[in-house]
Amino acid sequence: MTRIVVLTGAGISAESGVPTFRGAEGLWEGHRIEDVATPEAFEADPDTVQRFYDARRRALRTVGPNAAHRALARLESAYGSELLVVTQNVDDLHERAGSIRLIHMHGELRRARCTACGARPRWDDDLADRPPCPVCRRPALRPDVVWFGEMPYELARIEEAVVACDVFCAIGTSGAVYPAAGYAALASAFGAHTVELNLEPTDAVVPFDEARTGLASEAVPAWVDEMLARRAT
Ligand code: APR
């Protein structure tokens, strides 16, 4: 049995046409993080924040999964419940590629969250026009996206998988945001082999056992093929 945890970030969806956050032409280039991705920003100017996420939700309709997302779905077909994919991404490209054992630790664009009753309904329309919550009917829906200063989802389940895994692989994440940025070190402390697949090396606090550079659409299928070959022998 080889238990694998894969942590993905914006880099895995970059080649699908979803902008990353940091770096040249990143999503934050045109916006100050504190203007669109904090609870304070939402309180101060809900319309701007809703429009920002409405635009991103709409943009999802024009993109699709790439070879890296599909490779991880292939990995799940072979490893089944021994694989957990934890994504920081709020897009739905992993599930559209076929991943099932998947945690969206930073929430999902295609869900809303009701600030009045706590419901988290599927949501594909805009929120800026303040539609009523399908459960309590109050116009209190916000994007179901985890903002800075808020608690990510399913941390206990993720940590349990990270400490128990044999292989930990971080794909397309800059390692700038905790707690996700600490998972490689945690996995390593518990004896896992750690791998990074990224366009460029990141300055991880605890170095990865292996750091491979390249496009996710090439590096991820290659790594998956190796893991599948290992499974077959
Ligand atoms: N293939 C592989 N890696 C890539 C590619 C690519 N085609 N394109 C970019 N990358 C890498 C970049 O080198 C960078 O290290 O992906 C990483 C993207 O980093 P960020 O933009 O910081 O995204 P991420 O790590 O997912 O951000 C974490 O921060 O803004 C918050 O909540 C938001 O979930 C997000 C979190």
mmCIF file of C-alpha atoms and ligand atoms in Angstrom:
data_model
loop_
_atom_site.group_PDB
_atom_site.id
_atom_site.type_symbol
_atom_site.label_atom_id
_atom_site.label_comp_id
_atom_site.label_asym_id
_atom_site.label_seq_id
_atom_site.Cartn_x
_atom_site.Cartn_y
_atom_site.Cartn_z
ATOM 1 C CA MET A 1 0.000 0.000 0.000
ATOM 2 C CA THR A 2 1.329 3.446 -0.977
ATOM 3 C CA ARG A 3 -0.673 6.322 0.361
ATOM 4 C CA ILE A 4 -0.363 9.484 -1.684
ATOM 5 C CA VAL A 5 -1.406 13.034 -0.923
ATOM 6 C CA VAL A 6 -1.304 15.503 -3.789
ATOM 7 C CA LEU A 7 -1.586 19.209 -3.000
ATOM 8 C CA THR A 8 -2.417 21.402 -5.973
ATOM 9 C CA GLY A 9 -2.331 25.153 -6.470
ATOM 10 C CA ALA A 10 -3.103 27.658 -9.172
ATOM 11 C CA GLY A 11 -0.183 26.455 -11.338
ATOM 12 C CA ILE A 12 -2.011 23.260 -12.296
ATOM 13 C CA SER A 13 -4.819 25.269 -13.874
ATOM 14 C CA ALA A 14 -2.616 27.933 -15.487
ATOM 15 C CA GLU A 15 -2.397 26.132 -18.822
ATOM 16 C CA SER A 16 -6.174 25.796 -18.846
ATOM 17 C CA GLY A 17 -6.328 29.580 -18.919
ATOM 18 C CA VAL A 18 -7.109 30.243 -15.252
ATOM 19 C CA PRO A 19 -4.724 32.959 -14.035
ATOM 20 C CA THR A 20 -2.467 32.217 -11.059
ATOM 21 C CA PHE A 21 -2.446 34.624 -8.134
ATOM 22 C CA ARG A 22 1.129 35.749 -7.789
ATOM 23 C CA GLY A 23 3.732 36.795 -10.322
ATOM 24 C CA ALA A 24 3.498 38.717 -13.575
ATOM 25 C CA GLU A 25 -0.080 38.940 -14.853
ATOM 26 C CA GLY A 26 -1.280 37.046 -11.786
ATOM 27 C CA LEU A 27 -4.785 37.680 -10.564
ATOM 28 C CA TRP A 28 -3.549 39.864 -7.759
ATOM 29 C CA GLU A 29 -1.684 42.135 -10.176
ATOM 30 C CA GLY A 30 -4.848 44.025 -11.006
ATOM 31 C CA HIS A 31 -6.314 43.911 -7.497
ATOM 32 C CA ARG A 32 -5.078 44.426 -4.009
ATOM 33 C CA ILE A 33 -5.661 41.197 -2.090
ATOM 34 C CA GLU A 34 -7.158 43.140 0.754
ATOM 35 C CA ASP A 35 -9.734 44.674 -1.627
ATOM 36 C CA VAL A 36 -11.206 41.395 -2.818
ATOM 37 C CA ALA A 37 -10.120 38.478 -0.657
ATOM 38 C CA THR A 38 -10.772 39.383 2.941
ATOM 39 C CA PRO A 39 -13.933 39.448 5.070
ATOM 40 C CA GLU A 40 -13.232 43.134 5.742
ATOM 41 C CA ALA A 41 -13.291 43.908 2.017
ATOM 42 C CA PHE A 42 -16.634 42.143 1.676
ATOM 43 C CA GLU A 43 -18.077 44.099 4.539
ATOM 44 C CA ALA A 44 -16.811 47.409 3.198
ATOM 45 C CA ASP A 45 -17.686 46.894 -0.479
ATOM 46 C CA PRO A 46 -19.712 43.729 -1.119
ATOM 47 C CA ASP A 47 -20.584 44.713 -4.700
ATOM 48 C CA THR A 48 -16.968 44.894 -5.839
ATOM 49 C CA VAL A 49 -16.137 41.581 -4.185
ATOM 50 C CA GLN A 50 -19.215 39.842 -5.591
ATOM 51 C CA ARG A 51 -18.474 41.156 -9.088
ATOM 52 C CA PHE A 52 -14.863 39.949 -8.854
ATOM 53 C CA TYR A 53 -15.984 36.387 -8.043
ATOM 54 C CA ASP A 54 -18.954 36.532 -10.440
ATOM 55 C CA ALA A 55 -16.466 37.222 -13.242
ATOM 56 C CA ARG A 56 -14.244 34.357 -12.154
ATOM 57 C CA ARG A 57 -17.238 32.002 -11.852
ATOM 58 C CA ARG A 58 -18.374 32.942 -15.356
ATOM 59 C CA ALA A 59 -14.862 32.472 -16.711
ATOM 60 C CA LEU A 60 -14.949 28.827 -15.608
ATOM 61 C CA ARG A 61 -17.418 28.132 -18.410
ATOM 62 C CA THR A 62 -14.768 28.985 -20.979
ATOM 63 C CA VAL A 63 -11.988 26.724 -19.681
ATOM 64 C CA GLY A 64 -11.486 22.993 -19.298
ATOM 65 C CA PRO A 65 -9.175 20.570 -17.525
ATOM 66 C CA ASN A 66 -5.704 19.992 -18.971
ATOM 67 C CA ALA A 67 -3.390 16.973 -19.131
ATOM 68 C CA ALA A 68 -2.255 17.504 -15.528
ATOM 69 C CA HIS A 69 -5.787 17.330 -14.102
ATOM 70 C CA ARG A 70 -6.510 14.289 -16.255
ATOM 71 C CA ALA A 71 -3.324 12.543 -15.114
ATOM 72 C CA LEU A 72 -4.365 12.890 -11.460
ATOM 73 C CA ALA A 73 -7.736 11.341 -12.289
ATOM 74 C CA ARG A 74 -5.839 8.439 -13.893
ATOM 75 C CA LEU A 75 -3.791 8.107 -10.728
ATOM 76 C CA GLU A 76 -6.986 7.841 -8.713
ATOM 77 C CA SER A 77 -8.298 5.091 -11.003
ATOM 78 C CA ALA A 78 -5.284 2.989 -9.993
ATOM 79 C CA TYR A 79 -4.756 4.034 -6.375
ATOM 80 C CA GLY A 80 -8.379 4.524 -5.364
ATOM 81 C CA SER A 81 -8.736 5.376 -1.691
ATOM 82 C CA GLU A 82 -4.941 5.457 -1.229
ATOM 83 C CA LEU A 83 -4.911 8.800 -3.056
ATOM 84 C CA LEU A 84 -6.246 12.087 -1.764
ATOM 85 C CA VAL A 85 -6.064 15.267 -3.826
ATOM 86 C CA VAL A 86 -6.182 18.443 -1.775
ATOM 87 C CA THR A 87 -6.614 21.535 -3.873
ATOM 88 C CA GLN A 88 -6.281 25.185 -2.968
ATOM 89 C CA ASN A 89 -8.024 26.009 -6.225
ATOM 90 C CA VAL A 90 -11.582 27.232 -6.316
ATOM 91 C CA ASP A 91 -12.071 26.149 -9.934
ATOM 92 C CA ASP A 92 -13.724 22.818 -10.715
ATOM 93 C CA LEU A 93 -11.165 21.436 -13.150
ATOM 94 C CA HIS A 94 -10.142 18.455 -11.011
ATOM 95 C CA GLU A 95 -13.684 17.161 -10.778
ATOM 96 C CA ARG A 96 -14.327 17.831 -14.445
ATOM 97 C CA ALA A 97 -11.257 15.677 -15.203
ATOM 98 C CA GLY A 98 -12.699 12.876 -13.058
ATOM 99 C CA SER A 99 -11.123 13.240 -9.598
ATOM 100 C CA ILE A 100 -13.464 12.146 -6.820
ATOM 101 C CA ARG A 101 -11.365 11.901 -3.676
ATOM 102 C CA LEU A 102 -10.822 15.625 -3.622
ATOM 103 C CA ILE A 103 -10.904 18.316 -0.959
ATOM 104 C CA HIS A 104 -11.358 21.979 -1.873
ATOM 105 C CA MET A 105 -9.658 23.453 1.155
ATOM 106 C CA HIS A 106 -10.185 27.041 -0.028
ATOM 107 C CA GLY A 107 -13.782 26.512 -1.129
ATOM 108 C CA GLU A 108 -15.387 26.457 -4.557
ATOM 109 C CA LEU A 109 -16.466 29.129 -7.023
ATOM 110 C CA ARG A 110 -19.431 26.979 -8.001
ATOM 111 C CA ARG A 111 -20.891 27.139 -4.524
ATOM 112 C CA ALA A 112 -22.376 29.970 -2.520
ATOM 113 C CA ARG A 113 -22.493 30.264 1.236
ATOM 114 C CA CYS A 114 -25.341 31.841 3.142
ATOM 115 C CA THR A 115 -24.109 34.196 5.840
ATOM 116 C CA ALA A 116 -27.537 33.964 7.502
ATOM 117 C CA CYS A 117 -28.196 30.205 7.715
ATOM 118 C CA GLY A 118 -24.853 28.640 6.762
ATOM 119 C CA ALA A 119 -26.182 26.690 3.747
ATOM 120 C CA ARG A 120 -23.637 25.996 0.998
ATOM 121 C CA PRO A 121 -25.730 25.529 -2.152
ATOM 122 C CA ARG A 122 -24.310 24.775 -5.610
ATOM 123 C CA TRP A 123 -24.219 28.076 -7.452
ATOM 124 C CA ASP A 124 -23.542 28.831 -11.107
ATOM 125 C CA ASP A 125 -25.106 32.257 -11.460
ATOM 126 C CA ASP A 126 -24.032 35.696 -10.357
ATOM 127 C CA LEU A 127 -24.312 36.795 -6.739
ATOM 128 C CA ALA A 128 -23.932 40.557 -7.188
ATOM 129 C CA ASP A 129 -27.675 40.954 -7.773
ATOM 130 C CA ARG A 130 -28.280 39.474 -4.275
ATOM 131 C CA PRO A 131 -30.435 36.442 -5.038
ATOM 132 C CA PRO A 132 -32.245 34.822 -2.104
ATOM 133 C CA CYS A 133 -30.694 31.834 -0.342
ATOM 134 C CA PRO A 134 -32.504 28.713 -1.610
ATOM 135 C CA VAL A 135 -32.809 27.478 1.987
ATOM 136 C CA CYS A 136 -33.737 30.504 4.139
ATOM 137 C CA ARG A 137 -34.740 32.927 1.351
ATOM 138 C CA ARG A 138 -32.660 35.743 2.774
ATOM 139 C CA PRO A 139 -30.461 37.720 0.326
ATOM 140 C CA ALA A 140 -27.339 36.785 2.264
ATOM 141 C CA LEU A 141 -25.252 34.710 -0.159
ATOM 142 C CA ARG A 142 -21.500 35.199 -0.561
ATOM 143 C CA PRO A 143 -18.976 33.199 -2.586
ATOM 144 C CA ASP A 144 -18.025 29.965 -0.827
ATOM 145 C CA VAL A 145 -14.377 30.931 -1.077
ATOM 146 C CA VAL A 146 -12.029 30.983 1.919
ATOM 147 C CA TRP A 147 -10.609 34.482 2.296
ATOM 148 C CA PHE A 148 -7.491 35.583 4.136
ATOM 149 C CA GLY A 149 -8.106 35.363 7.848
ATOM 150 C CA GLU A 150 -10.756 32.637 7.453
ATOM 151 C CA MET A 151 -10.459 28.973 8.321
ATOM 152 C CA PRO A 152 -9.888 26.599 5.386
ATOM 153 C CA TYR A 153 -12.172 23.570 5.040
ATOM 154 C CA GLU A 154 -11.555 20.043 6.293
ATOM 155 C CA LEU A 155 -8.228 20.707 7.992
ATOM 156 C CA ALA A 156 -8.500 17.716 10.322
ATOM 157 C CA ARG A 157 -9.128 15.298 7.473
ATOM 158 C CA ILE A 158 -6.282 16.781 5.443
ATOM 159 C CA GLU A 159 -3.772 16.631 8.303
ATOM 160 C CA GLU A 160 -4.708 13.044 9.043
ATOM 161 C CA ALA A 161 -3.968 12.101 5.426
ATOM 162 C CA VAL A 162 -0.740 14.143 5.312
ATOM 163 C CA VAL A 163 0.806 12.541 8.388
ATOM 164 C CA ALA A 164 -0.179 9.064 7.162
ATOM 165 C CA CYS A 165 1.009 9.361 3.563
ATOM 166 C CA ASP A 166 4.048 7.695 2.001
ATOM 167 C CA VAL A 167 4.361 10.117 -0.890
ATOM 168 C CA PHE A 168 3.471 13.803 -0.801
ATOM 169 C CA CYS A 169 3.431 15.745 -4.057
ATOM 170 C CA ALA A 170 2.921 19.517 -4.328
ATOM 171 C CA ILE A 171 1.940 20.740 -7.777
ATOM 172 C CA GLY A 172 1.856 24.336 -9.003
ATOM 173 C CA THR A 173 1.719 26.081 -5.665
ATOM 174 C CA SER A 174 4.028 28.855 -4.526
ATOM 175 C CA GLY A 175 3.956 27.756 -0.900
ATOM 176 C CA ALA A 176 3.106 31.271 0.208
ATOM 177 C CA VAL A 177 -0.115 30.555 2.078
ATOM 178 C CA TYR A 178 -0.502 28.531 5.268
ATOM 179 C CA PRO A 179 -1.610 26.010 6.386
ATOM 180 C CA ALA A 180 -1.179 24.411 2.922
ATOM 181 C CA ALA A 181 2.412 25.643 2.721
ATOM 182 C CA GLY A 182 3.287 23.625 5.819
ATOM 183 C CA TYR A 183 1.986 20.260 4.613
ATOM 184 C CA ALA A 184 5.165 19.162 2.801
ATOM 185 C CA ALA A 185 7.224 19.687 5.964
ATOM 186 C CA LEU A 186 4.617 17.856 8.011
ATOM 187 C CA ALA A 187 4.555 14.912 5.593
ATOM 188 C CA SER A 188 8.348 14.829 5.594
ATOM 189 C CA ALA A 189 8.496 14.868 9.411
ATOM 190 C CA PHE A 190 6.268 11.790 9.380
ATOM 191 C CA GLY A 191 8.515 9.974 6.921
ATOM 192 C CA ALA A 192 6.916 10.665 3.525
ATOM 193 C CA HIS A 193 8.898 11.111 0.338
ATOM 194 C CA THR A 194 8.175 14.647 -0.858
ATOM 195 C CA VAL A 195 8.033 15.792 -4.464
ATOM 196 C CA GLU A 196 7.491 19.237 -5.948
ATOM 197 C CA LEU A 197 6.314 19.782 -9.515
ATOM 198 C CA ASN A 198 6.433 23.449 -10.421
ATOM 199 C CA LEU A 199 7.412 25.796 -13.204
ATOM 200 C CA GLU A 200 10.244 26.965 -10.992
ATOM 201 C CA PRO A 201 11.589 25.827 -7.627
ATOM 202 C CA THR A 202 9.927 27.442 -4.624
ATOM 203 C CA ASP A 203 11.822 28.403 -1.489
ATOM 204 C CA ALA A 204 10.262 25.792 0.759
ATOM 205 C CA VAL A 205 11.294 25.975 4.418
ATOM 206 C CA VAL A 206 12.029 22.248 4.421
ATOM 207 C CA PRO A 207 13.444 21.267 1.003
ATOM 208 C CA PHE A 208 11.508 18.697 -1.015
ATOM 209 C CA ASP A 209 13.225 15.352 -1.559
ATOM 210 C CA GLU A 210 12.688 15.899 -5.277
ATOM 211 C CA ALA A 211 11.940 19.167 -7.042
ATOM 212 C CA ARG A 212 11.140 18.925 -10.728
ATOM 213 C CA THR A 213 10.645 21.999 -12.836
ATOM 214 C CA GLY A 214 8.472 22.226 -15.915
ATOM 215 C CA LEU A 215 4.959 22.791 -17.125
ATOM 216 C CA ALA A 216 2.330 20.956 -15.115
ATOM 217 C CA SER A 217 0.834 19.543 -18.333
ATOM 218 C CA GLU A 218 4.117 17.685 -18.910
ATOM 219 C CA ALA A 219 5.561 17.121 -15.438
ATOM 220 C CA VAL A 220 2.382 15.756 -13.867
ATOM 221 C CA PRO A 221 1.607 13.067 -16.493
ATOM 222 C CA ALA A 222 5.273 11.979 -16.345
ATOM 223 C CA TRP A 223 5.206 11.666 -12.547
ATOM 224 C CA VAL A 224 1.843 9.886 -12.663
ATOM 225 C CA ASP A 225 3.203 7.387 -15.196
ATOM 226 C CA GLU A 226 6.052 6.632 -12.788
ATOM 227 C CA MET A 227 3.640 6.114 -9.907
ATOM 228 C CA LEU A 228 1.493 3.842 -12.090
ATOM 229 C CA ALA A 229 4.531 1.815 -13.165
ATOM 230 C CA ARG A 230 5.541 1.469 -9.526
ATOM 231 C CA ARG A 231 2.051 0.235 -8.710
ATOM 232 C CA ALA A 232 2.198 -2.368 -11.463
ATOM 233 C CA THR A 233 5.459 -3.957 -10.264
HETATM 234 N N1 APR B 1 2.962 24.512 -14.460
HETATM 235 C C1 APR B 1 3.439 24.333 -13.202
HETATM 236 N N2 APR B 1 3.513 25.318 -12.290
HETATM 237 C C2 APR B 1 3.115 26.541 -12.660
HETATM 238 C C3 APR B 1 2.609 26.813 -13.954
HETATM 239 C C4 APR B 1 2.543 25.729 -14.887
HETATM 240 N N3 APR B 1 2.078 25.877 -16.126
HETATM 241 N N4 APR B 1 2.290 28.136 -14.014
HETATM 242 C C5 APR B 1 2.581 28.664 -12.818
HETATM 243 N N5 APR B 1 3.076 27.709 -11.987
HETATM 244 C C6 APR B 1 3.488 27.845 -10.580
HETATM 245 C C7 APR B 1 4.165 29.153 -10.234
HETATM 246 O O1 APR B 1 5.577 29.020 -10.417
HETATM 247 C C8 APR B 1 3.812 29.337 -8.763
HETATM 248 O O2 APR B 1 4.777 28.731 -7.911
HETATM 249 O O3 APR B 1 2.303 27.825 -9.807
HETATM 250 C C9 APR B 1 2.495 28.576 -8.624
HETATM 251 C C10 APR B 1 1.268 29.446 -8.422
HETATM 252 O O4 APR B 1 1.386 30.128 -7.206
HETATM 253 P P1 APR B 1 0.251 31.103 -6.643
HETATM 254 O O5 APR B 1 -0.203 32.015 -7.741
HETATM 255 O O6 APR B 1 0.788 31.723 -5.414
HETATM 256 O O7 APR B 1 -0.982 30.125 -6.321
HETATM 257 P P2 APR B 1 -1.236 29.196 -5.054
HETATM 258 O O8 APR B 1 0.023 28.652 -4.511
HETATM 259 O O9 APR B 1 -2.294 28.241 -5.474
HETATM 260 O O10 APR B 1 -1.862 30.219 -4.020
HETATM 261 C C11 APR B 1 -2.288 29.734 -2.778
HETATM 262 O O11 APR B 1 -3.196 31.827 -2.089
HETATM 263 O O12 APR B 1 -4.154 33.624 -3.053
HETATM 264 C C12 APR B 1 -4.395 32.581 -2.201
HETATM 265 O O13 APR B 1 -6.325 31.339 -1.658
HETATM 266 C C13 APR B 1 -5.469 31.670 -2.727
HETATM 267 O O14 APR B 1 -5.490 29.281 -3.025
HETATM 268 C C14 APR B 1 -4.711 30.463 -3.185
HETATM 269 C C15 APR B 1 -3.507 30.466 -2.270
#
